[in-house]
Short mmCIF file of C-alpha atoms and ligand atoms in Angstrom, two decimals:
data_model
loop_
_atom_site.label_atom_id
_atom_site.label_comp_id
_atom_site.label_asym_id
_atom_site.label_seq_id
_atom_site.Cartn_x
_atom_site.Cartn_y
_atom_site.Cartn_z
CA UNK A 1 16.50 -15.63 -3.79
CA UNK A 2 18.35 -17.15 -6.74
CA UNK A 3 20.43 -13.99 -7.15
CA UNK A 4 21.40 -14.31 -3.50
CA UNK A 5 22.16 -18.04 -3.83
CA UNK A 6 24.26 -17.37 -6.93
CA UNK A 7 26.31 -14.78 -5.06
CA UNK A 8 26.93 -17.23 -2.21
CA UNK A 9 27.96 -19.89 -4.75
CA UNK A 10 30.28 -17.38 -6.39
CA UNK A 11 31.86 -16.58 -2.97
CA UNK A 12 32.33 -20.31 -2.45
CA UNK A 13 33.91 -20.93 -5.86
CA UNK A 14 36.25 -17.97 -5.43
CA UNK A 15 37.44 -19.52 -2.18
CA UNK A 16 38.19 -22.67 -4.21
CA UNK A 17 40.43 -20.62 -6.54
CA UNK A 18 37.95 -19.87 -9.35
CA UNK A 19 37.39 -16.39 -10.75
CA UNK A 20 34.25 -15.06 -12.42
CA UNK A 21 34.36 -14.49 -16.18
CA UNK A 22 31.95 -12.84 -18.56
CA UNK A 23 33.09 -15.02 -21.47
CA UNK A 24 31.55 -18.45 -21.45
CA UNK A 25 34.31 -19.78 -23.74
CA UNK A 26 36.77 -19.08 -20.91
CA UNK A 27 34.76 -20.83 -18.23
CA UNK A 28 36.16 -24.03 -16.72
CA UNK A 29 32.93 -24.42 -14.84
CA UNK A 30 29.46 -23.38 -16.00
CA UNK A 31 26.75 -23.45 -13.41
CA UNK A 32 23.03 -22.89 -13.99
CA UNK A 33 20.98 -21.76 -11.02
CA UNK A 34 17.40 -22.61 -11.88
CA UNK A 35 13.85 -21.59 -11.06
CA UNK A 36 10.89 -23.97 -11.22
CA UNK A 37 8.11 -21.58 -10.30
CA UNK A 38 6.57 -21.44 -13.79
CA UNK A 39 6.97 -23.76 -16.75
CA UNK A 40 8.73 -21.21 -18.95
CA UNK A 41 11.52 -20.64 -16.43
CA UNK A 42 12.13 -24.38 -16.10
CA UNK A 43 12.11 -25.11 -19.84
CA UNK A 44 14.74 -22.44 -20.51
CA UNK A 45 17.28 -24.58 -18.68
CA UNK A 46 17.40 -27.28 -21.33
CA UNK A 47 17.99 -24.89 -24.23
CA UNK A 48 20.70 -23.12 -22.19
CA UNK A 49 22.29 -26.48 -21.38
CA UNK A 50 22.35 -27.36 -25.08
CA UNK A 51 24.26 -24.15 -25.82
CA UNK A 52 26.69 -24.79 -22.96
CA UNK A 53 27.37 -28.27 -24.33
CA UNK A 54 28.33 -26.84 -27.74
CA UNK A 55 30.85 -24.49 -26.12
CA UNK A 56 32.19 -27.31 -23.93
CA UNK A 57 32.72 -29.46 -27.05
CA UNK A 58 34.61 -26.66 -28.75
CA UNK A 59 36.80 -26.20 -25.70
CA UNK A 60 37.43 -29.95 -25.59
CA UNK A 61 38.90 -29.72 -29.10
CA UNK A 62 41.51 -27.38 -27.59
CA UNK A 63 42.15 -29.80 -24.74
CA UNK A 64 40.16 -27.83 -22.19
CA UNK A 65 37.81 -29.54 -19.79
CA UNK A 66 34.49 -27.90 -18.83
CA UNK A 67 32.41 -28.87 -15.82
CA UNK A 68 28.68 -28.24 -16.31
CA UNK A 69 26.51 -28.10 -13.21
CA UNK A 70 22.89 -27.33 -12.42
CA UNK A 71 21.61 -26.13 -9.06
CA UNK A 72 18.29 -24.81 -7.79
CA UNK A 73 14.65 -25.76 -7.80
CA UNK A 74 14.48 -27.44 -11.23
CA UNK A 75 16.93 -30.01 -9.89
CA UNK A 76 14.79 -30.56 -6.80
CA UNK A 77 11.74 -31.19 -8.97
CA UNK A 78 13.33 -33.15 -11.81
CA UNK A 79 15.98 -35.03 -9.84
CA UNK A 80 17.75 -37.65 -11.99
CA UNK A 81 15.55 -36.71 -14.98
CA UNK A 82 17.99 -33.84 -15.61
CA UNK A 83 20.80 -36.32 -16.31
CA UNK A 84 18.47 -38.41 -18.47
CA UNK A 85 17.62 -35.38 -20.63
CA UNK A 86 21.13 -33.88 -20.54
CA UNK A 87 23.61 -36.71 -19.81
CA UNK A 88 26.60 -34.36 -20.20
CA UNK A 89 25.66 -32.52 -16.98
CA UNK A 90 28.39 -33.29 -14.42
CA UNK A 91 26.39 -32.50 -11.32
CA UNK A 92 22.93 -31.43 -10.23
CA UNK A 93 22.23 -30.20 -6.69
CA UNK A 94 18.97 -29.06 -5.08
CA UNK A 95 18.67 -25.58 -3.54
CA UNK A 96 19.46 -26.83 -0.03
CA UNK A 97 22.58 -28.70 -1.14
CA UNK A 98 24.70 -26.13 -2.93
CA UNK A 99 27.18 -25.91 -0.06
CA UNK A 100 28.35 -29.32 -1.34
CA UNK A 101 29.72 -27.87 -4.59
CA UNK A 102 33.43 -27.94 -3.55
CA UNK A 103 33.09 -31.55 -2.40
CA UNK A 104 31.30 -32.53 -5.62
CA UNK A 105 33.93 -30.80 -7.78
CA UNK A 106 36.61 -32.77 -5.97
CA UNK A 107 34.64 -35.99 -6.44
CA UNK A 108 34.27 -35.33 -10.17
CA UNK A 109 37.98 -34.63 -10.57
CA UNK A 110 39.08 -37.75 -8.73
CA UNK A 111 36.52 -40.12 -10.27
CA UNK A 112 38.24 -42.57 -12.58
CA UNK A 113 35.23 -42.88 -14.84
CA UNK A 114 32.91 -40.00 -15.64
CA UNK A 115 29.88 -40.17 -13.40
CA UNK A 116 27.25 -37.47 -12.88
CA UNK A 117 26.47 -36.54 -9.29
CA UNK A 118 22.86 -35.78 -8.29
CA UNK A 119 21.84 -34.76 -4.77
CA UNK A 120 18.39 -33.48 -3.87
CA UNK A 121 18.39 -34.24 -0.14
CA UNK A 122 16.68 -32.01 2.39
CA UNK A 123 19.59 -32.08 4.86
CA UNK A 124 19.07 -31.89 8.63
CA UNK A 125 21.89 -29.36 8.96
CA UNK A 126 21.67 -25.84 7.53
CA UNK A 127 23.68 -25.12 4.39
CA UNK A 128 24.37 -21.65 5.82
CA UNK A 129 26.65 -23.25 8.44
CA UNK A 130 28.90 -24.50 5.63
CA UNK A 131 29.17 -21.48 3.37
CA UNK A 132 32.29 -19.29 3.44
CA UNK A 133 32.13 -15.66 4.58
CA UNK A 134 29.91 -13.53 2.38
CA UNK A 135 30.74 -10.14 0.96
CA UNK A 136 28.69 -7.25 -0.43
CA UNK A 137 26.97 -7.81 -3.76
CA UNK A 138 27.22 -4.06 -4.37
CA UNK A 139 25.61 -1.01 -2.76
CA UNK A 140 22.47 -3.13 -2.34
CA UNK A 141 22.75 -6.68 -1.09
CA UNK A 142 20.36 -9.52 -0.47
CA UNK A 143 20.50 -11.49 2.76
CA UNK A 144 18.48 -14.70 3.11
CA UNK A 145 17.04 -14.93 6.63
CA UNK A 146 14.39 -17.55 5.97
CA UNK A 147 13.91 -20.28 3.42
CA UNK A 148 11.11 -22.64 2.47
CA UNK A 149 7.37 -22.36 2.96
CA UNK A 150 4.62 -24.18 4.88
CA UNK A 151 1.72 -22.43 3.18
CA UNK A 152 1.09 -24.85 0.35
CA UNK A 153 -0.78 -22.54 -1.99
CA UNK A 154 -2.34 -25.03 -4.38
CA UNK A 155 -0.54 -23.67 -7.47
CA UNK A 156 2.95 -23.39 -6.00
CA UNK A 157 6.01 -25.64 -6.13
CA UNK A 158 8.02 -23.80 -3.45
CA UNK A 159 7.04 -25.98 -0.45
CA UNK A 160 8.18 -29.01 -2.47
CA UNK A 161 11.38 -27.54 -3.91
CA UNK A 162 12.62 -25.36 -1.04
CA UNK A 163 11.16 -27.52 1.70
CA UNK A 164 9.62 -26.55 5.03
CA UNK A 165 10.26 -23.18 6.64
CA UNK A 166 13.61 -22.61 8.23
CA UNK A 167 14.68 -19.36 9.93
CA UNK A 168 18.34 -18.53 10.44
CA UNK A 169 19.36 -17.52 13.99
CA UNK A 170 19.42 -13.78 14.76
CA UNK A 171 23.18 -13.71 15.52
CA UNK A 172 23.99 -15.37 12.20
CA UNK A 173 21.88 -12.85 10.29
CA UNK A 174 23.53 -9.93 12.11
CA UNK A 175 27.04 -11.28 11.42
CA UNK A 176 26.25 -11.60 7.73
CA UNK A 177 24.67 -8.12 7.69
CA UNK A 178 27.75 -6.60 9.37
CA UNK A 179 30.00 -8.17 6.75
CA UNK A 180 27.84 -6.75 3.97
CA UNK A 181 28.06 -3.29 5.54
CA UNK A 182 31.82 -3.59 6.12
CA UNK A 183 32.35 -4.46 2.44
CA UNK A 184 30.37 -1.56 0.99
CA UNK A 185 26.66 -2.29 1.20
CA UNK A 186 24.31 0.53 2.17
CA UNK A 187 21.04 -1.28 1.58
CA UNK A 188 20.09 -4.75 2.79
CA UNK A 189 17.10 -6.64 1.46
CA UNK A 190 16.16 -9.43 3.90
CA UNK A 191 14.90 -12.38 1.94
CA UNK A 192 12.67 -15.36 2.44
CA UNK A 193 9.99 -17.15 0.47
CA UNK A 194 7.75 -16.25 3.39
CA UNK A 195 9.98 -13.70 5.07
CA UNK A 196 7.45 -12.30 7.52
CA UNK A 197 6.90 -15.68 9.14
CA UNK A 198 10.54 -15.43 10.30
CA UNK A 199 10.99 -17.06 13.71
CA UNK A 200 14.73 -17.32 14.33
CA UNK A 201 16.38 -17.93 17.70
CA UNK A 202 18.12 -15.03 19.42
CA UNK A 203 21.37 -15.17 21.42
CA UNK A 204 19.42 -16.43 24.49
CA UNK A 205 17.55 -19.15 22.67
CA UNK A 206 14.28 -17.18 22.47
CA UNK A 207 12.27 -17.29 19.28
CA UNK A 208 12.11 -13.85 17.66
CA UNK A 209 9.98 -12.45 14.86
CA UNK A 210 10.77 -10.27 11.86
CA UNK A 211 9.81 -7.05 13.67
CA UNK A 212 12.48 -7.78 16.30
CA UNK A 213 15.05 -8.62 13.63
CA UNK A 214 14.34 -5.42 11.69
CA UNK A 215 14.99 -3.35 14.82
CA UNK A 216 18.30 -5.17 15.38
CA UNK A 217 19.40 -4.69 11.75
CA UNK A 218 18.40 -1.01 11.92
CA UNK A 219 20.83 -0.54 14.86
CA UNK A 220 23.86 -1.66 12.82
CA UNK A 221 26.49 0.96 11.97
CA UNK A 222 26.37 2.13 8.36
CA UNK A 223 22.95 0.75 7.40
CA UNK A 224 21.09 3.28 5.27
CA UNK A 225 18.21 1.27 3.83
CA UNK A 226 16.34 -1.89 4.81
CA UNK A 227 13.79 -3.90 2.84
CA UNK A 228 12.23 -7.33 3.28
CA UNK A 229 10.81 -9.63 0.59
CA UNK A 230 8.43 -11.54 0.14
CA UNK A 231 5.64 -11.33 2.69
CA UNK A 232 2.50 -13.39 3.19
CA UNK A 233 -0.58 -11.31 4.08
CA UNK A 234 -1.74 -13.49 7.01
CA UNK A 235 1.68 -13.07 8.67
CA UNK A 236 1.64 -9.23 8.64
CA UNK A 237 1.60 -8.75 12.43
CA UNK A 238 0.79 -5.40 14.06
CA UNK A 239 4.38 -5.29 15.38
CA UNK A 240 5.71 -5.64 11.85
CA UNK A 241 3.32 -2.99 10.55
CA UNK A 242 4.51 -0.66 13.35
CA UNK A 243 8.09 -1.02 12.05
CA UNK A 244 6.98 1.01 9.02
CA UNK A 245 6.31 3.89 11.41
CA UNK A 246 9.19 3.38 13.85
CA UNK A 247 12.22 2.50 11.69
CA UNK A 248 13.28 5.43 9.48
CA UNK A 249 15.66 3.28 7.41
CA UNK A 250 12.89 0.81 6.52
CA UNK A 251 11.97 1.84 2.97
CA UNK A 252 8.38 2.99 2.35
CA UNK A 253 7.69 0.19 -0.11
CA UNK A 254 6.22 -3.24 0.48
CA UNK A 255 5.85 -6.22 -1.82
CA UNK A 256 2.76 -8.00 -0.50
CA UNK A 257 1.29 -10.50 -2.97
CA UNK A 258 -2.48 -10.93 -3.01
CA UNK A 259 -2.56 -13.22 -6.11
CA UNK A 260 -6.30 -12.72 -6.73
CA UNK A 261 -9.06 -10.34 -5.65
CA UNK A 262 -11.72 -13.07 -5.56
CA UNK A 263 -12.35 -14.76 -2.22
CA UNK A 264 -13.59 -17.86 -4.01
CA UNK A 265 -10.33 -18.15 -5.95
CA UNK A 266 -8.21 -17.27 -2.90
CA UNK A 267 -9.91 -20.17 -1.11
CA UNK A 268 -9.22 -22.54 -4.00
CA UNK A 269 -5.63 -21.31 -3.93
CA UNK A 270 -5.51 -22.21 -0.21
CA UNK A 271 -4.51 -18.67 0.69
CA UNK A 272 -5.26 -17.89 4.34
CA UNK A 273 -6.70 -14.45 3.63
CA UNK A 274 -9.64 -12.82 1.89
CA UNK A 275 -9.44 -9.70 -0.24
CA UNK A 276 -11.03 -7.82 2.68
CA UNK A 277 -8.30 -9.02 5.08
CA UNK A 278 -5.71 -7.87 2.60
CA UNK A 279 -7.25 -4.42 2.12
CA UNK A 280 -7.43 -3.96 5.90
CA UNK A 281 -3.69 -4.73 6.17
CA UNK A 282 -2.93 -2.18 3.45
CA UNK A 283 -5.03 0.36 5.36
CA UNK A 284 -3.05 -0.30 8.56
CA UNK A 285 0.23 0.01 6.67
CA UNK A 286 -0.87 3.34 5.21
CA UNK A 287 -1.78 4.51 8.70
CA UNK A 288 1.67 3.49 9.96
CA UNK A 289 3.35 5.25 7.05
CA UNK A 290 1.11 7.35 4.77
CA UNK A 291 3.88 7.41 2.14
CA UNK A 292 4.07 3.65 1.71
CA UNK A 293 3.92 2.33 -1.86
CA UNK A 294 2.49 -1.14 -2.43
CA UNK A 295 3.57 -3.88 -4.80
CA UNK A 296 2.07 -7.32 -5.41
CA UNK A 297 2.07 -10.55 -7.40
CA UNK A 298 -1.03 -11.64 -9.34
CA UNK A 299 -2.00 -14.86 -11.03
CA UNK A 300 -4.66 -14.76 -13.75
CA UNK A 301 -6.48 -17.81 -15.08
CA UNK A 302 -6.23 -19.95 -11.96
CA UNK A 303 -8.49 -23.03 -12.46
CA UNK A 304 -12.14 -22.03 -12.19
CA UNK A 305 -11.51 -18.26 -12.46
CA UNK A 306 -14.52 -16.59 -14.09
CA UNK A 307 -14.82 -13.11 -15.58
CA UNK A 308 -16.51 -12.01 -12.35
CA UNK A 309 -13.57 -13.36 -10.28
CA UNK A 310 -11.14 -11.58 -12.56
CA UNK A 311 -13.04 -8.30 -12.22
CA UNK A 312 -12.58 -8.56 -8.45
CA UNK A 313 -8.83 -8.67 -9.01
CA UNK A 314 -9.12 -5.46 -11.06
CA UNK A 315 -11.20 -3.95 -8.22
CA UNK A 316 -8.37 -4.59 -5.75
CA UNK A 317 -5.87 -2.98 -8.13
CA UNK A 318 -8.15 0.07 -8.40
CA UNK A 319 -8.37 0.31 -4.62
CA UNK A 320 -4.72 -0.23 -3.71
CA UNK A 321 -3.25 1.63 -6.73
CA UNK A 322 -0.06 -0.39 -6.77
CA UNK A 323 3.07 1.53 -7.63
CA UNK A 324 4.59 -1.60 -9.16
CA UNK A 325 3.56 -5.26 -9.55
CA UNK A 326 4.31 -8.64 -11.11
CA UNK A 327 1.56 -10.55 -12.89
CA UNK A 328 1.55 -14.00 -14.40
CA UNK A 329 -0.66 -16.43 -16.27
CA UNK A 330 -1.37 -19.46 -14.13
CA UNK A 331 1.17 -22.16 -15.02
CA UNK A 332 0.30 -25.78 -14.36
CA UNK A 333 2.99 -27.35 -12.16
CA UNK A 334 3.13 -31.13 -11.85
CA UNK A 335 2.65 -32.39 -8.32
CA UNK A 336 0.64 -29.39 -7.10
CA UNK A 337 -3.10 -29.75 -6.31
CA UNK A 338 -4.18 -27.08 -8.83
CA UNK A 339 -2.51 -28.94 -11.70
CA UNK A 340 -5.16 -31.68 -11.51
CA UNK A 341 -8.18 -29.42 -10.99
CA UNK A 342 -10.61 -30.15 -13.81
CA UNK A 343 -11.68 -26.55 -14.48
CA UNK A 344 -8.50 -25.27 -16.14
CA UNK A 345 -8.83 -21.92 -17.93
CA UNK A 346 -8.16 -21.69 -21.65
CA UNK A 347 -4.81 -20.19 -22.69
CA UNK A 348 -6.55 -17.56 -24.82
CA UNK A 349 -8.57 -16.32 -21.84
CA UNK A 350 -5.48 -16.23 -19.62
CA UNK A 351 -3.69 -14.17 -22.22
CA UNK A 352 -6.56 -11.68 -22.53
CA UNK A 353 -6.87 -11.29 -18.79
CA UNK A 354 -3.14 -10.81 -18.32
CA UNK A 355 -3.13 -8.04 -20.90
CA UNK A 356 -6.05 -6.23 -19.27
CA UNK A 357 -4.47 -6.55 -15.82
CA UNK A 358 -1.04 -5.46 -16.94
CA UNK A 359 -2.43 -2.41 -18.74
CA UNK A 360 -4.21 -1.35 -15.57
CA UNK A 361 -1.12 -1.99 -13.43
CA UNK A 362 1.06 -0.03 -15.86
CA UNK A 363 -1.37 2.89 -15.73
CA UNK A 364 -1.06 3.13 -11.95
CA UNK A 365 2.70 2.66 -12.09
CA UNK A 366 3.03 5.42 -14.71
CA UNK A 367 0.75 7.71 -12.70
CA UNK A 368 2.85 7.17 -9.58
CA UNK A 369 6.07 7.84 -11.49
CA UNK A 370 4.64 11.00 -13.07
CA UNK A 371 3.58 12.27 -9.67
CA UNK A 372 7.22 12.06 -8.61
CA UNK A 373 8.21 14.72 -11.16
CA UNK A 374 9.35 17.86 -9.33
CA UNK A 375 10.00 15.96 -6.10
CA UNK A 376 13.41 15.55 -4.50
CA UNK A 377 14.30 11.95 -3.73
CA UNK A 378 17.31 10.22 -2.16
CA UNK A 379 18.77 7.89 -4.78
CA UNK A 380 21.21 5.08 -4.09
CA UNK A 381 23.48 4.97 -7.14
CA UNK A 382 24.18 1.35 -8.02
CA UNK A 383 25.60 1.22 -11.54
CA UNK A 384 27.00 3.18 -14.45
CA UNK A 385 24.55 4.31 -17.13
CA UNK A 386 24.93 3.89 -20.87
CA UNK A 387 26.02 7.50 -21.38
CA UNK A 388 29.21 9.00 -20.06
CA UNK A 389 28.72 10.78 -16.75
CA UNK A 390 25.44 9.00 -16.12
CA UNK A 391 24.71 6.78 -13.13
CA UNK A 392 21.65 4.65 -12.41
CA UNK A 393 20.21 4.26 -8.97
CA UNK A 394 17.10 3.42 -7.03
CA UNK A 395 14.68 5.62 -5.19
CA UNK A 396 13.13 4.44 -1.90
CA UNK A 397 10.25 3.09 -4.05
CA UNK A 398 12.55 0.84 -6.11
CA UNK A 399 12.14 3.06 -9.17
CA UNK A 400 15.14 3.15 -11.50
CA UNK A 401 16.48 6.67 -11.79
CA UNK A 402 19.05 7.98 -14.31
CA UNK A 403 21.10 11.00 -13.33
CA UNK A 404 24.12 12.85 -14.62
CA UNK A 405 26.61 13.06 -11.82
CA UNK A 406 30.21 12.59 -10.80
CA UNK A 407 31.30 8.94 -11.18
CA UNK A 408 32.67 9.11 -7.64
CA UNK A 409 29.06 9.08 -6.45
CA UNK A 410 28.70 5.43 -7.44
CA UNK A 411 27.56 3.43 -4.39
CA UNK A 412 26.46 6.59 -2.61
CA UNK A 413 23.10 8.16 -1.86
CA UNK A 414 22.52 11.58 -3.41
CA UNK A 415 19.51 13.90 -3.51
CA UNK A 416 17.94 14.15 -6.95
CA UNK A 417 15.11 16.30 -8.27
CA UNK A 418 12.97 14.18 -10.60
CA UNK A 419 12.59 15.80 -14.04
CA UNK A 420 10.97 13.13 -16.21
CA UNK A 421 9.06 9.90 -15.74
CA UNK A 422 8.02 6.91 -17.85
CA UNK A 423 6.39 3.63 -16.80
CA UNK A 424 9.73 2.03 -16.01
CA UNK A 425 12.15 4.76 -15.06
CA UNK A 426 12.82 8.30 -13.92
CA UNK A 427 15.41 10.88 -14.86
CA UNK A 428 16.52 13.66 -12.58
CA UNK A 429 19.01 16.36 -11.71
CA UNK A 430 21.39 16.24 -8.81
CA UNK A 431 20.70 19.02 -6.32
N1 LIG B 501 1.69 -20.11 -12.01
C1 LIG B 501 1.81 -18.77 -12.15
N2 LIG B 501 2.40 -18.01 -11.23
C2 LIG B 501 2.89 -18.60 -10.12
N3 LIG B 501 3.50 -18.10 -9.03
C3 LIG B 501 3.80 -19.12 -8.21
N4 LIG B 501 3.39 -20.29 -8.73
C4 LIG B 501 2.80 -19.99 -9.92
C5 LIG B 501 2.17 -20.75 -10.92
N5 LIG B 501 2.03 -22.09 -10.82
C6 LIG B 501 3.74 -16.68 -8.84
C7 LIG B 501 3.02 -16.15 -7.60
C8 LIG B 501 4.14 -15.92 -6.64
C9 LIG B 501 5.28 -15.56 -7.59
C10 LIG B 501 6.65 -15.70 -7.01
O1 LIG B 501 5.12 -16.44 -8.65
O2 LIG B 501 2.38 -14.94 -7.94
O3 LIG B 501 3.88 -14.90 -5.70
FE1 LIG B 502 4.36 -20.45 -2.82
FE2 LIG B 502 4.38 -18.02 -1.64
FE3 LIG B 502 2.23 -19.67 -1.41
FE4 LIG B 502 4.54 -20.27 -0.15
S1 LIG B 502 3.19 -18.48 0.25
S2 LIG B 502 3.23 -21.71 -1.29
S3 LIG B 502 6.04 -19.56 -1.64
S4 LIG B 502 3.00 -18.67 -3.30
#
């Protein structure tokens, strides 16, 4: 979601006359888009800000002004604390307020005395109504269709930082999707913190779900691949599952976080599903499309997690055989209910469990990749490789694939026979 937000911010700044640069010493404005989901991500901001300040000071010696801004969820959570810790920050805006950047830049320029601007409102209007026209982020583009979350998992900051659920209207999503396709996108990844609870209004004012929206997106001219991220198990409706059978452009890959395999822990996490519910959904998905590959998020060391609970997580992994997954140590987030639970798990235990889980996940991922050897797969080539004549693309299963091919194939889909596989990537030959 932050990659998407950053691209919308970049569109907005370009409309204001700015251009992107890869050299920070050239930048008149430096903007940090931040994540608050785990402590490590949030802490990184302050060391990055320190570095930005040094460069800004150097530029000042040459008479150049630098505006330093922070956006995203860390701002929402820390509010004015950001300015207290880093007083040189010119502005800080929450994730629902970034459409205000041009206004804030103007305000900063016209202010007689230097004054930092902080805004963490949850506005009544949608920021999407104020953003300039989007354009493709490349052959694959993200498109936010939903934001915020009402689930309140006890470990998670999202409902506090991104606010309550909001679904963008169907027509608005389709307009943005058409623009992405017109400017070179072949694959659209529909985004939302809880994307499958999408309930946007259609052109006649009727509330529509994600299954309906997927069918509408699939009808657009030029769309080759569709994905949606991230889904909540309890919101996997039968209609949505059927899309995996009925829509050929919907990729056979689904990121569906379970977090833990223990029903006791899932309850303490306030997840509205058991491991059994989850496994039944996976079964239905496999019935709808036997080729579907599953992905998930896991948290180890949630307060009160015992060895037996942890083993149940490993059991789920052994049953689902994920083709890819993300796993994290539980990170205590101020303001969430789990942060004050009195049965916190020791860091050492979290570390051990994470290692065991990741080794198991990597084994399944490697096995899946190895089984692809000899198969022919359509690969969407997204970027140049390190070697001359090499391009890197993605298979339908989100695997990175390296192939030697004509540079003109960049941003195209070609058929590749997989020759080699490691845990993280494939190599193949164009056929
Ligand atoms: N600690 C560790 N992981 C977390 N996640 C969310 N909150 C926390 C936390 N406090 C993970 C979940 C979620 C993913 C985006 O981040 O697994 O699905
Ligand atoms: Fe956070 Fe996802 Fe739970 Fe929402 S459903 S509270 S975003 S982990």
